[in-house]
Coordinates of C-alpha atoms and ligand atoms in Angstrom, one line a residue:
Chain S
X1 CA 32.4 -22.3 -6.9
X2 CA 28.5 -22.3 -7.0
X3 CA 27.1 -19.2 -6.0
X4 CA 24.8 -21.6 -3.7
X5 CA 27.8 -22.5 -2.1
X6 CA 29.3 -19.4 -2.1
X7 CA 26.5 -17.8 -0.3
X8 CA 26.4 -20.5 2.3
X9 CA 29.9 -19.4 3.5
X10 CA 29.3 -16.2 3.8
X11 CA 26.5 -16.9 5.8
X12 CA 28.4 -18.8 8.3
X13 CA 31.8 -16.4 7.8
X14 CA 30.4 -13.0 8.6
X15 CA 34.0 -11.4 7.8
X16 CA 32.9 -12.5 4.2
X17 CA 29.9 -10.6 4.1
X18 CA 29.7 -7.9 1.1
X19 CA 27.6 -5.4 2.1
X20 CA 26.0 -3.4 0.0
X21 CA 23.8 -0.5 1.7
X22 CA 25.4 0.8 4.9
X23 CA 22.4 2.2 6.0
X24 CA 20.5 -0.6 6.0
X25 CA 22.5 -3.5 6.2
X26 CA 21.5 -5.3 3.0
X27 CA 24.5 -7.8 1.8
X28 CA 24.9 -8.7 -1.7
X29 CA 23.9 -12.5 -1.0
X30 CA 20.1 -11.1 0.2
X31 CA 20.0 -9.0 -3.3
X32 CA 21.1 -12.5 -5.4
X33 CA 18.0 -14.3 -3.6
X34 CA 15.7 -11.5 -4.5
X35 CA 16.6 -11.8 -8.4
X36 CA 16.7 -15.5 -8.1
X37 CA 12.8 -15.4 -6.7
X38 CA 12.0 -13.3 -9.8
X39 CA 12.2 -9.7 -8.4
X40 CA 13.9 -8.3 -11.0
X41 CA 13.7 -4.1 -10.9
X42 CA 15.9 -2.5 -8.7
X43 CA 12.7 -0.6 -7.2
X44 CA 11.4 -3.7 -6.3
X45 CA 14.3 -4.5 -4.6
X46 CA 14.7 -1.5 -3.1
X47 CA 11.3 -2.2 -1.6
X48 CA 11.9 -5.3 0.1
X49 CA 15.5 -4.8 1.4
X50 CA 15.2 -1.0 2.2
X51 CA 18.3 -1.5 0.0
X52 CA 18.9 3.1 -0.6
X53 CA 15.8 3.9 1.7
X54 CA 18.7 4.9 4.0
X55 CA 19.8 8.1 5.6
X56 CA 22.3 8.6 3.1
X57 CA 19.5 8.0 0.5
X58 CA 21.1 5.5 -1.5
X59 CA 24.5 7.5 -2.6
X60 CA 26.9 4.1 -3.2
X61 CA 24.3 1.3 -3.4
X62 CA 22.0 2.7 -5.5
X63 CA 24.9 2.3 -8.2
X64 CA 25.3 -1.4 -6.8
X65 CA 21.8 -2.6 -6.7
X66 CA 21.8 -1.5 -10.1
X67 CA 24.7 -3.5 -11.2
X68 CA 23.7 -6.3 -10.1
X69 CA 20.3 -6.4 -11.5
X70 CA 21.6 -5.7 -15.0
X71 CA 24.7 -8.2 -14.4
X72 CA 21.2 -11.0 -13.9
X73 CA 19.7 -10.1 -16.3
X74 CA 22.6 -9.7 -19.0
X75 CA 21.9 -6.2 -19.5
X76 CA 24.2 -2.9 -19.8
X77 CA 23.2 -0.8 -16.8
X78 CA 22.0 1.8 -18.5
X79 CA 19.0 -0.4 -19.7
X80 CA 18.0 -1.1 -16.3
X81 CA 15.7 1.3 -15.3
X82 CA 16.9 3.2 -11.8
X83 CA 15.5 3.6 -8.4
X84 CA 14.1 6.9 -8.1
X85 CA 15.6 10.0 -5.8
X86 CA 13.2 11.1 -3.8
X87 CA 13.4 14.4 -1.5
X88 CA 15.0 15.8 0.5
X89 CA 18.4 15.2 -1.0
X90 CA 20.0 15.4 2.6
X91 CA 18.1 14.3 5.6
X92 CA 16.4 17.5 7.2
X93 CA 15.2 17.9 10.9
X94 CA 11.4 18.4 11.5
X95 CA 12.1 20.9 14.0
X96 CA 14.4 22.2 12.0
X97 CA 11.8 22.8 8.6
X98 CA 9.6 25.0 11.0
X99 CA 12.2 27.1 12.5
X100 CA 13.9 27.7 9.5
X101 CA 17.1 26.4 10.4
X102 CA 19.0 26.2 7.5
X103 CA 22.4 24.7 9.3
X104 CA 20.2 21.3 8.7
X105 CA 20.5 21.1 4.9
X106 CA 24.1 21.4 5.7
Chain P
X1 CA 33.3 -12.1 -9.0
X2 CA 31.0 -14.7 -11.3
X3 CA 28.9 -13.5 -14.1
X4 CA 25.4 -14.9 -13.9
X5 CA 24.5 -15.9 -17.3
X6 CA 21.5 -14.0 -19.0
X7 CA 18.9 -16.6 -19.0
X8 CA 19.2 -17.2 -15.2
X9 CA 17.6 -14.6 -14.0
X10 CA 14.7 -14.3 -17.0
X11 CA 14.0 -18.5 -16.3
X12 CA 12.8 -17.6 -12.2
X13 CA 11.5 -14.1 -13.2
X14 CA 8.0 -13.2 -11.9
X15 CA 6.9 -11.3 -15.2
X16 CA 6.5 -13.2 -17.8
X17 CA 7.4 -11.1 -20.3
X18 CA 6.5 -13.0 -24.1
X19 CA 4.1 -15.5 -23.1
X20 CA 0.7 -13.5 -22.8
X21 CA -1.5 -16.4 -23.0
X22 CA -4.7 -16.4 -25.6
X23 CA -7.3 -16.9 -23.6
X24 CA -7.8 -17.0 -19.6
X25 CA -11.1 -17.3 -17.4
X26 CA -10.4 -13.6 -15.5
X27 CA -8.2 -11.1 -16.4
X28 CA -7.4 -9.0 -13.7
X29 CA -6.6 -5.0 -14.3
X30 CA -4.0 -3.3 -11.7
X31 CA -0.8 -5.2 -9.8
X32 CA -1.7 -3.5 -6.8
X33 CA -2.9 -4.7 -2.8
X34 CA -6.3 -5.1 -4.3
X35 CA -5.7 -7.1 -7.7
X36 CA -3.5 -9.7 -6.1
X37 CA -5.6 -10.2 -3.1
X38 CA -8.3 -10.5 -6.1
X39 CA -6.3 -13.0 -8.0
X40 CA -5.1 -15.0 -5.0
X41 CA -8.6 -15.5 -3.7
X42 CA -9.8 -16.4 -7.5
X43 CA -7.1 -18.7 -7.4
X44 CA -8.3 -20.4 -4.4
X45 CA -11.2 -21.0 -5.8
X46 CA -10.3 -22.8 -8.7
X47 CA -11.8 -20.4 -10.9
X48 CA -9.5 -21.5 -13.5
X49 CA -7.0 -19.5 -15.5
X50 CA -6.0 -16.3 -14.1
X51 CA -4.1 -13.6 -15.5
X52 CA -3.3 -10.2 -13.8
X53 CA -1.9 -7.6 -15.6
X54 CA 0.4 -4.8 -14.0
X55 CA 1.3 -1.7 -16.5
X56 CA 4.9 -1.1 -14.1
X57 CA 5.9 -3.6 -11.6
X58 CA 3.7 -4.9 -8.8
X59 CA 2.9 -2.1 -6.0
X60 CA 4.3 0.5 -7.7
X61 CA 0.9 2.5 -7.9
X62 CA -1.1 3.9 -4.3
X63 CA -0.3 1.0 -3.0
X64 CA 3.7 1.5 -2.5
X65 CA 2.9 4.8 -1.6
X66 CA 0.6 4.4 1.2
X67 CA 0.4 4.8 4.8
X68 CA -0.9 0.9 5.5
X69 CA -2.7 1.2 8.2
X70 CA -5.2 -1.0 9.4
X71 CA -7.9 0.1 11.7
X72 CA -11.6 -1.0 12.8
X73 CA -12.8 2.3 14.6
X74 CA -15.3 3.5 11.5
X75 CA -18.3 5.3 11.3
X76 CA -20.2 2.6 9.3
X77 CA -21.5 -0.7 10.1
X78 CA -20.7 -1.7 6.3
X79 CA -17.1 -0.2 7.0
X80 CA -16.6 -1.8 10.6
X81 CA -17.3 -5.1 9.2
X82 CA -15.5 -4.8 6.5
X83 CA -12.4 -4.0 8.9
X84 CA -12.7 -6.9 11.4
X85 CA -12.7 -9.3 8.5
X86 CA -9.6 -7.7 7.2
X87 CA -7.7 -7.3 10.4
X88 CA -8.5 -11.3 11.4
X89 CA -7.1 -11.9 7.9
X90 CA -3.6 -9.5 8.4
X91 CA -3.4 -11.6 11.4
X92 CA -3.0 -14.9 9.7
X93 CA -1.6 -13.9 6.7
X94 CA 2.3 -14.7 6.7
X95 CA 1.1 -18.4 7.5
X96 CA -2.2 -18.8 5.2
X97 CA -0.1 -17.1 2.4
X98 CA 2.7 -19.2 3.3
X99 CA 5.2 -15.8 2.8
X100 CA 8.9 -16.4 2.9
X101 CA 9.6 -13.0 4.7
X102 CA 7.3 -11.5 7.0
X103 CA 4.2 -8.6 6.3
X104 CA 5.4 -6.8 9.2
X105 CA 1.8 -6.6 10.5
X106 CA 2.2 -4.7 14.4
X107 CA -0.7 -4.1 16.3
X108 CA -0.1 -1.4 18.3
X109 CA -3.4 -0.5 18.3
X110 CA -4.9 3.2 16.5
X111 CA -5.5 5.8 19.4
X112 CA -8.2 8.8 17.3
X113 CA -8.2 12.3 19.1
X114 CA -10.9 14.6 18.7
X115 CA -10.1 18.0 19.2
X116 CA -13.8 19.6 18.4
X117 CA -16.8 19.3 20.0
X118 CA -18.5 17.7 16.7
X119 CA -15.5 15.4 16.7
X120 CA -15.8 14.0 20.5
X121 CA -20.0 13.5 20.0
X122 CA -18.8 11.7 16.6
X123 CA -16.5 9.4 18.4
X124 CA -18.7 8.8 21.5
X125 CA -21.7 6.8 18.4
X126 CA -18.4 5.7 16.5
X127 CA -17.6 3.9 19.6
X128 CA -21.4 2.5 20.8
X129 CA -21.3 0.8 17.5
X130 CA -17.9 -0.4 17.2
X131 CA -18.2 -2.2 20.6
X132 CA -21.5 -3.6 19.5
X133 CA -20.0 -5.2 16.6
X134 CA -17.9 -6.7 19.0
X135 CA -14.5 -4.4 18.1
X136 CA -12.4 -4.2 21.5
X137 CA -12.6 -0.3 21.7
X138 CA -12.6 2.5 24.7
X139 CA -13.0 5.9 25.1
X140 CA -10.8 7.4 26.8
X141 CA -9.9 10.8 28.4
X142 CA -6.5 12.6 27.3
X143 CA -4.7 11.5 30.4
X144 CA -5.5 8.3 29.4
X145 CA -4.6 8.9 26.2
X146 CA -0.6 9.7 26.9
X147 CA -0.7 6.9 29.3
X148 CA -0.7 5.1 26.0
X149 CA 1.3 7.4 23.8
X150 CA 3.6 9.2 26.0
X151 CA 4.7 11.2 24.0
X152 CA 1.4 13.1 23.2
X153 CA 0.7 16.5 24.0
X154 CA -3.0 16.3 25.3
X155 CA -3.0 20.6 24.2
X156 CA -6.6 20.5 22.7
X157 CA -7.3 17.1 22.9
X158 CA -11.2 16.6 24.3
X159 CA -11.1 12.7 24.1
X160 CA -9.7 9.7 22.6
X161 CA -10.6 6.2 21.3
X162 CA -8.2 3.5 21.8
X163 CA -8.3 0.3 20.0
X164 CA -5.7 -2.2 20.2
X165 CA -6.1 -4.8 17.7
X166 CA -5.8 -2.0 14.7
X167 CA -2.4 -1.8 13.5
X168 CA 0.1 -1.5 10.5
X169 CA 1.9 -3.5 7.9
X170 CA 4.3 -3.5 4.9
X171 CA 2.1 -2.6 2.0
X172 CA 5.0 -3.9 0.2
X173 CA 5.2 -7.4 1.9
X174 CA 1.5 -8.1 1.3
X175 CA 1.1 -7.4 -2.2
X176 CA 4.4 -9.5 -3.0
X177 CA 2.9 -12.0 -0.2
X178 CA -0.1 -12.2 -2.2
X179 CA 1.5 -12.0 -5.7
X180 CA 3.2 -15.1 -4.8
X181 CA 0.9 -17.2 -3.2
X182 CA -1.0 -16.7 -6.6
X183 CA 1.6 -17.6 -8.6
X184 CA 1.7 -20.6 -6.6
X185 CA -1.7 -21.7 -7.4
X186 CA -0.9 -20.8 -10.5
X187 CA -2.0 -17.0 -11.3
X188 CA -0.5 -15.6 -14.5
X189 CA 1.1 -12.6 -13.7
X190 CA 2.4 -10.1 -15.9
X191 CA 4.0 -7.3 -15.1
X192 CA 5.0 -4.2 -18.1
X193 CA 1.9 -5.2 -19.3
X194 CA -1.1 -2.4 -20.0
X195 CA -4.6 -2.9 -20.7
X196 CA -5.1 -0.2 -23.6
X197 CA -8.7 -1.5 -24.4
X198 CA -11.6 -3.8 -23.3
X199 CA -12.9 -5.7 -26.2
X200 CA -17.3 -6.0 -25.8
X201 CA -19.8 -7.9 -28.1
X202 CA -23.3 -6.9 -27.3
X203 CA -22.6 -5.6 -24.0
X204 CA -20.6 -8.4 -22.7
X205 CA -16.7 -9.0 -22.0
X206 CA -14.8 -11.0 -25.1
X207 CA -11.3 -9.8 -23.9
X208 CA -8.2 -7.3 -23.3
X209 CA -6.4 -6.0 -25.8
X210 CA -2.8 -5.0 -24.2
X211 CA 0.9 -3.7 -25.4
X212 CA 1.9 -7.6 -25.2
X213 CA -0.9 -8.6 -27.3
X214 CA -4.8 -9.6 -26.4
X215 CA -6.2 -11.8 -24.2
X216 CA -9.4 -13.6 -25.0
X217 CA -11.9 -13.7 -21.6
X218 CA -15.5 -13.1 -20.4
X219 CA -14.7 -11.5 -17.3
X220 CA -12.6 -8.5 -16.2
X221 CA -12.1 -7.3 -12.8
X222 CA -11.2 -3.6 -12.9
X223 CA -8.2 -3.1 -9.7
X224 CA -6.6 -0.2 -11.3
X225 CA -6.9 2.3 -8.2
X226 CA -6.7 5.6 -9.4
X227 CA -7.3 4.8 -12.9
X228 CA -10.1 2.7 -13.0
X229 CA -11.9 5.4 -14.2
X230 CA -9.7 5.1 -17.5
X231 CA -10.1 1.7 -17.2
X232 CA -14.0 2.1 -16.9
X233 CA -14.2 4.5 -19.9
X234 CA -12.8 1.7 -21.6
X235 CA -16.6 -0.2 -21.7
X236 CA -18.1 3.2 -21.9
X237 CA -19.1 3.3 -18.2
X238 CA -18.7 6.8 -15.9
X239 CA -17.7 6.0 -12.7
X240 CA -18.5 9.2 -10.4
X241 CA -15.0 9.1 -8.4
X242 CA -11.8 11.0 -8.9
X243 CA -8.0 10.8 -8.2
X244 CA -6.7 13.5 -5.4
X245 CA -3.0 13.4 -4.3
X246 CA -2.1 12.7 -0.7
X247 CA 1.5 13.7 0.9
X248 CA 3.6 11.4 3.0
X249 CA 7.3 11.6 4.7
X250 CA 9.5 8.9 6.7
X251 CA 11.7 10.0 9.0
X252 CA 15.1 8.3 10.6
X253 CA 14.9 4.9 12.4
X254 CA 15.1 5.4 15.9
X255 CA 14.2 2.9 19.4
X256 CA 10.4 1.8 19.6
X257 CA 8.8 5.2 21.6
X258 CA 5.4 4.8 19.9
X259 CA 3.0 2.1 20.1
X260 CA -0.2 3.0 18.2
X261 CA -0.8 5.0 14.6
X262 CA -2.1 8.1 16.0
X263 CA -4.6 10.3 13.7
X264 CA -7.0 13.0 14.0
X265 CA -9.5 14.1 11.2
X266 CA -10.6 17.3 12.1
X267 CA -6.6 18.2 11.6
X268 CA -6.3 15.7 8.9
X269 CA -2.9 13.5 10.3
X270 CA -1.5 10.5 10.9
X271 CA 1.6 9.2 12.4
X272 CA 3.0 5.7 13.4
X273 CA 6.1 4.1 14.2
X274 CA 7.3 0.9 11.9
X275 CA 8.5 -2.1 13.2
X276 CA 12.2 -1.2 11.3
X277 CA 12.0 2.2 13.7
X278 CA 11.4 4.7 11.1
X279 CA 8.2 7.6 11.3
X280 CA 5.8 7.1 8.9
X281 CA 3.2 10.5 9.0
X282 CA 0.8 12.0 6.3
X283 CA -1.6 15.0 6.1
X284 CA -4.7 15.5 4.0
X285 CA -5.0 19.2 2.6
X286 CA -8.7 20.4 1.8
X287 CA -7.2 22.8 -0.9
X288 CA -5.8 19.9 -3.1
X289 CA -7.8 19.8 -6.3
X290 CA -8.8 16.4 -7.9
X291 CA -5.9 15.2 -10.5
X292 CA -3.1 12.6 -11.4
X293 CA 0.2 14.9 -10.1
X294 CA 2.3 13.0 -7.1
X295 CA 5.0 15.2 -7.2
X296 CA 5.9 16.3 -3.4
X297 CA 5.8 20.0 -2.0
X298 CA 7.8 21.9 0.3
X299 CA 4.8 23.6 1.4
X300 CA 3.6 19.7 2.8
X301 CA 6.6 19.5 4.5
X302 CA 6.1 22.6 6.4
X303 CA 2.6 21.8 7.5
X304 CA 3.2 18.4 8.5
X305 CA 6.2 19.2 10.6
X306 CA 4.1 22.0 12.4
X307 CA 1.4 19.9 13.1
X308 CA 3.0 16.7 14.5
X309 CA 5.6 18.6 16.8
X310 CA 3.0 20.1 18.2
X311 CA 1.1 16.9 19.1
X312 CA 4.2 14.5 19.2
X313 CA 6.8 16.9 20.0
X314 CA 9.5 15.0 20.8
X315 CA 9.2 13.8 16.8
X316 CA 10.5 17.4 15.5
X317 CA 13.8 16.1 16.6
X318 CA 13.8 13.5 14.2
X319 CA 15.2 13.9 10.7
X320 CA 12.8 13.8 7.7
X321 CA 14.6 10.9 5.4
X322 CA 12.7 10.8 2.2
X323 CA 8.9 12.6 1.2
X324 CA 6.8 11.3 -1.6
X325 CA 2.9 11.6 -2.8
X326 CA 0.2 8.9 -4.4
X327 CA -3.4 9.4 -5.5
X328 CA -6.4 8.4 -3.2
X329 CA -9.6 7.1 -5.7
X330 CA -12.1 9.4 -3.8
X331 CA -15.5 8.1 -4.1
X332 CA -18.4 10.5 -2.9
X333 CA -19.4 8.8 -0.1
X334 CA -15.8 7.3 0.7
X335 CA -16.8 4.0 0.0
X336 CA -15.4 2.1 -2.2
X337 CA -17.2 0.4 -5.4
X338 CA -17.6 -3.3 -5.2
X339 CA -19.4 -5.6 -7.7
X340 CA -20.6 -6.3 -11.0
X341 CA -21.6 -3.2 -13.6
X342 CA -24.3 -3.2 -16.3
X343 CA -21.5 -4.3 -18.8
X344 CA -21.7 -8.2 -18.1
X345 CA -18.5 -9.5 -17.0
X346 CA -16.9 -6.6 -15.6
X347 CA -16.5 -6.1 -12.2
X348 CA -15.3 -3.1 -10.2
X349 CA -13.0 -3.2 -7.1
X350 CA -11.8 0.6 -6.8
X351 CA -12.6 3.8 -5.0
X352 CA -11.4 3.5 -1.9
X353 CA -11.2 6.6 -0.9
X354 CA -7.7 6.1 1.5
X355 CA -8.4 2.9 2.8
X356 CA -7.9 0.2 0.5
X357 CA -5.3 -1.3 1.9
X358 CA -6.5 -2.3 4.6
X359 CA -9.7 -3.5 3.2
X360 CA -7.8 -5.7 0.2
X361 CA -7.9 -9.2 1.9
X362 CA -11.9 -8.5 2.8
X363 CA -12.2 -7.2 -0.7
X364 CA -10.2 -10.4 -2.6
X365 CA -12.7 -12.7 -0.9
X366 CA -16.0 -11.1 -1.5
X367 CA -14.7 -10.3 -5.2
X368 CA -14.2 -13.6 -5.6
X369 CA -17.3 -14.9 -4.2
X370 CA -19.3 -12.4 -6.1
X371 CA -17.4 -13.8 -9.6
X372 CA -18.5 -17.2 -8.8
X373 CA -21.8 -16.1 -8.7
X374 CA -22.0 -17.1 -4.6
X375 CA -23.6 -14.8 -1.9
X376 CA -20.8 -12.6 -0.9
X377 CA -19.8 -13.7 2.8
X378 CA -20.9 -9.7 3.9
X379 CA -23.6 -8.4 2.4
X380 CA -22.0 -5.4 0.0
X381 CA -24.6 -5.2 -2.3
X382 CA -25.3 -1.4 -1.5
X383 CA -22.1 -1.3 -2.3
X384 CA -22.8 -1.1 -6.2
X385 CA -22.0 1.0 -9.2
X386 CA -26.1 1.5 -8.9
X387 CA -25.7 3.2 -5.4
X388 CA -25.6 6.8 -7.1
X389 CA -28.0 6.7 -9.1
X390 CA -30.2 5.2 -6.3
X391 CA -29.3 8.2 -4.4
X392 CA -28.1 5.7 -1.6
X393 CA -25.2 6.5 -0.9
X394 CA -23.2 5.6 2.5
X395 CA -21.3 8.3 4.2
X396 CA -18.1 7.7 6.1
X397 CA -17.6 10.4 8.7
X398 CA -14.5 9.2 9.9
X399 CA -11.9 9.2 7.2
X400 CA -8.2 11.8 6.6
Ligands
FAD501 C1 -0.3 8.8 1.0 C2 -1.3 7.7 1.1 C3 -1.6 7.1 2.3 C4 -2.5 6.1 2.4 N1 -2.7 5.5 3.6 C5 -3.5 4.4 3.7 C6 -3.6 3.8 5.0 O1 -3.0 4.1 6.0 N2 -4.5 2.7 5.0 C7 -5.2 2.2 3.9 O2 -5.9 1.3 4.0 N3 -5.0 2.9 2.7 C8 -4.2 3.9 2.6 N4 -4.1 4.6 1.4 C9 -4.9 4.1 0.3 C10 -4.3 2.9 -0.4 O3 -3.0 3.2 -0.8 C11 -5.2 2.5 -1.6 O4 -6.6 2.5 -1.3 C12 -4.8 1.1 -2.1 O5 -3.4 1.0 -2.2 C13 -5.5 0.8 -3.4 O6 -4.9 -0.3 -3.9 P1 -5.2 -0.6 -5.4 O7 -4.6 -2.0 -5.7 O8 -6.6 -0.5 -5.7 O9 -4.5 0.5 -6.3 P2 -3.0 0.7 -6.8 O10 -2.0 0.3 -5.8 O11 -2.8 2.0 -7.4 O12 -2.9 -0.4 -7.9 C14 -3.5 -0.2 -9.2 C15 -2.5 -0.7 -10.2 O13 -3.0 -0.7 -11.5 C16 -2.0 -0.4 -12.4 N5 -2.7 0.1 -13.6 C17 -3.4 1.2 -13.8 N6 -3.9 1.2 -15.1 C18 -3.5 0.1 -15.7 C19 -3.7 -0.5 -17.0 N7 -4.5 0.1 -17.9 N8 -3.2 -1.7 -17.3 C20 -2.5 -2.4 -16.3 N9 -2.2 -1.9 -15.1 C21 -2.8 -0.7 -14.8 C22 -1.2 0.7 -11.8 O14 0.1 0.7 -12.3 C23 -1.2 0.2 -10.3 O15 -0.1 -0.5 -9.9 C24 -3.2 5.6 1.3 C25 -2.9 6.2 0.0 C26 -2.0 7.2 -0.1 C27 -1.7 7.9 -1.4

C-alpha cells in the first residue's frame, strides 16, 4: 500500500488513526506530511504540531517524533538531534509557585 | 509499518544541504522572522538569485522564542507607522503568502495600563498621536478596562488604552509561511549553514565564506538578531547595540477568557491568551545585564507569577507548562537599524529591541526597496547606522 493511500483511509476511518502526542492530538499521518514538505528536525516539528509542547511535556512522543524523523531520513536515532526539555519537568500551578505549595510538583 | 527509503525525505527537504551555490545576487544572514520576510520580499522583486543562510534551523533564534505580539499603540510616529503597515500585512498574510496552515493571527486587540502618574500623561500623547495617524485607539478608564478584560483587577490601575486591531500570531507559522513562499519564488535556503566570514575588496562586498563553502555576491543583508553584531564585526563595523535575555512561560490550554494581550511598562509584563487556549506571559527585569545566556530562572518564575495573579488573578490557577528565555538586540534608542552601512553592499536589518516581530513584514519590504535602490515606501532614513553618530537618535518611551 502507498503511504498516500494509506493516509487517505485513516483520514476517513478515524478508528485507524495513530496518534502520537496525547496531549495535543497530533496523529502520525500529520508528522509524515511535515517531513514530506521538507521539515525535517524534530524541533521543527515540534513547532508546528505542538507535537510534546503538551502537559505531560512530551514523555512518550518525544521518543516517537524522533523515530520517525530518523526512520525519513535513513538515520539511527541517535543521529537525529532531539527536541529539547524545557522546565518545569512537571507542570506547576502559578498560584501555587508564590505560595510555596510544594504538593504541586507532586 | 513501511520504511520510507532514505532519499525520500532528503529529495523534498527544505535545506539543501550540499548544493551551496557559487555565486548569488543577495545573500541573506539569519533564518529568522526578519531574513525570510527579507528574502521573500527580494524575491518578489525579482532581484535575482537569493540565498539565505540559517546556522540551526529556521526560527530557532529570538524569533521561536518570542512573545509575537503585534501592536500599533507606540510612542513614535516612525514606530506607529511602522506598525499599521505591519498589522495590514498580518492581516493578509495566510492568502498573499499562499500558507498551507494558518499564522494564527487574532486580533483581540492590546489593552496598556498605566499604573503611574508619568505613565497615564504618557499614554494620554501616545494616544493623540496614534488616533491622528488614524490607529482606532481609546482611552479608557479601569472600569472600562475590565469591561474588556474581565478578568483584570483594576488595584492601581489609573487608565487604559484599548486598541482592537493589535493582536498576536504564531511566530512559528510566519517565518515557515514566509520561508516558503520564498522558496516558491525560488529563494535558496539553507539551513546548518553559518556565515563565519564576509569576504571585502576595497570596501565593498565580494562574498560569504560559510561551513558549506563560499558564496560569491555583492550584497549582504545582515538578519542575524542578536548576533548581528558578530556578524557586523565581520566587515569591521561596531554596531552600538547589545543582546539582553528576556523570560517567558506558557501555561495549560484552557476556554477563551481573554481577548486582548494585556501589558504594562512601568511593571514590565505581558500576557495574552493563544488561539490553541494556552497563556503566553513575559516580564522584563531591569537587573539583567547585557549577554548571550537564555537559560531560565526560578527566580523569573516567582516574579512573573506574583505579578500577573495579582492583575489577572484568576490566571494563578493555571498551571505553568513549560518556561524558556531568548535575547532582545537592544538598541539605544529601541529602534531598530535599517539600511545600508559605509561598507558598500551590506545592509543591516537588526536591533529591534523586543519588537521585531511584529515589524518583519514592514521591514522585508522597505529592505527590499532600499536594495533595489528605490525610495523606501516609509521614510526610514533616520533610521541609519549614521543616527549615532549624528546624535539623532529616536527614543521609544513605550517599550517592556
Ligand atoms: C521573550 C521574548 C519576547 C518577545 N516578544 C515579542 C513580541 O511580543 N513582539 C515582537 O514584535 N517581538 C518580540 N520579541 C522580539 C523578537 O523576538 C525579535 O525582535 C525578532 O524575533 C527578531 O527576529 P530576527 O529574525 O531578527 O532574529 P532571530 O530570530 O534571532 O534570527 C536570527 C537568526 O540568525 C541566525 N544566525 C546568527 N548568526 C548567524 C550566522 N553567522 N550565520 C547564519 N545564521 C546566523 C540565528 O541562528 C537566528 O536563527 C520578543 C523576544 C523575546 C526574547
Amino acid at each position: 500500500m502507498t503511504d498516500k493511500k494509506l493516509s487517505k483511509e485513516k483520514k476517513t476511518d478515524k478508528s485507524e488513526i495513530t496518534l502520537i502526542c496525547r496531549c495535543e492530538d497530533v496523529t502520525l499521518e500529520e508528522i509524515r506530511d511535515l517531513i514530506a514538505e521538507g521539515y525535517t528536525t524534530a524541533e521543527e516539528i515540534k513547532r508546528i504540531t505542538r507535537c510534546g509542547m503538551g502537559p505531560c511535556q512530551g514523555r512518550t512522543c518525544r521518543e516517537l517524533l524522533l523515530a520517525e524523523v530518523a526512520r525519513a531520513l535513513g538515520e539511527k536515532v541517535d543521529k537525529v538531534a532531539p527536541t529539547r526539555y524545557r522546565q518545569p519537568t512537571k507542570p506547576i500551578r502559578l498560584g501555587g509557585i508564590i505560595e510555596g505549595d510544594t504538593n504541586d510538583l507532586g | 509499518m513501511k520504511v520510507i527509503p532514505m532519499t525520500w525525505a532528503k529529495a523534498v527537504s527544505s535545506c539543501s544541504l550540499d548544493n551551496l551555490p557559487k555565486t548569488a545576487d543577495a545573500v541573506v544572514i539569519g533564518g529568522g522572522v526578519i531574513g525570510t520576510s527579507i528574502a521573500y520580499h527580494l524575491a518578489k522583486k525579482g532581484f535575482g538569485r537569493i540565498a539565505l543562510l540559517e546556522r540551526s534551523y529556521l526560527a530557532s533564534g529570538s524569533t521561536g522564542r518570542c512573545g509575537a505580539g503585534v501592536r500599533q499603540q507606540w510612542g513614535t510616529r516612525l514606530n506607529c507607522l511602522l506598525s499599521i503597515d505591519s498589522v495590514r500585512a498580518f492581516e493578509r498574510m495566510d492568502d498573499e503568502l499562499n500558507y498551507s496552515r494558518s499564522i494564527e493571527f487574532k486580533q483581540g486587540g492590546y489593552l496598556l495600563l498605566a499604573y503611574t502618574r508619568r505613565e497615564a500623561d504618557q499614554f494620554k500623547k501616545n494616544v493623540l498621536l496614534q488616533q491622528e495617524l488614524g490607529i482606532p485607539v481609546s482611552l479608557l478608564t479601569p472600569l472600562e478596562a475590565r469591561e474588556i478584560v474581565p478578568i483584570l483587577s483594576t488595584d492601581g490601575v489609573l487608565l487604559a488604552t484599548f486598541c482592537p486591531t493589535d493582536g498576536h500570531a504564531n511566530p512559528f507559522h510566519v517565518t515557515y509561511a514566509y520561508a516558503s513562499a520564498g522558496k516558491r519564488l525560488g529563494v535558496d535556503l539553507h539551513t546548518f549553514t553559518e556565515a563565519h566570514e564576509i569576504l571585502t575588496e576595497s570596501g565593498k562586498i565580494t562574498g560569504v565564506k560559510t561551513n558549506k563553502g563560499t558564496i560569491s555576491t555583492n550584497t549582504v543583508i545582515n538578519a542575524a538578531g542578536p548576533y548581528s553584531g558578530v556578524v557586523a564585526q565581520m566587515v569591521g563595523l561596531d554596531i552600538p547595540f547589545y543582546p539582553e535575555r528576556h523570560q517567558i512561560l506558557v501555561t495549560e490550554p484552557v476556554d477563551p477568557v481573554l481577548g486582548p494581550m494585556v501589558m504594562s511598562f512601568s511593571r514590565r509584563f505581558y500576557c495574552q491568551q493563544t488561539p490553541h487556549g494556552s497563556f503566553i506571559m513575559g516580564m522584563g527585569d531591569p537587573k539583567e545585564k547585557p549577554g548571550f545566556s537564555i537559560s531560565g530562572t526560578w527566580e523569573f518564575l516567582v516574579e512573573m507569577a506574583t505579578e500577573i495573579t495579582k492583575v489577572l488573578p484568576p490566571v494563578g490557577n493555571l498551571s505553568v507548562v513549560r518556561q524558556w528565555a531568548g535575547l532582545y538586540d537592544m538598541t539605544p534608542d529601541a529602534h531598530p537599524i535599517l539600511g545600508p552601512t559605509p561598507c558598500e553592499g551590506f545592509y543591516l536589518a537588526c536591533g529591534f529591541s523586543g519588537h521585531g516581530f511584529m515589524l518583519a513584514p514592514v521591514t522585508g519590504k522597505l529592505i527590499s526597496e532600499i536594495v533595489c535602490d528605490e525610495e523606501p515606501s516609509i521614510d526610514i532614513h533616520g533610521l541609519d547606522l549614521g543616527r549615532f553618530e549624528r546624535g539623532e537618535l529616536v527614543i521609544e518611551p513605550s517599550v517592556v
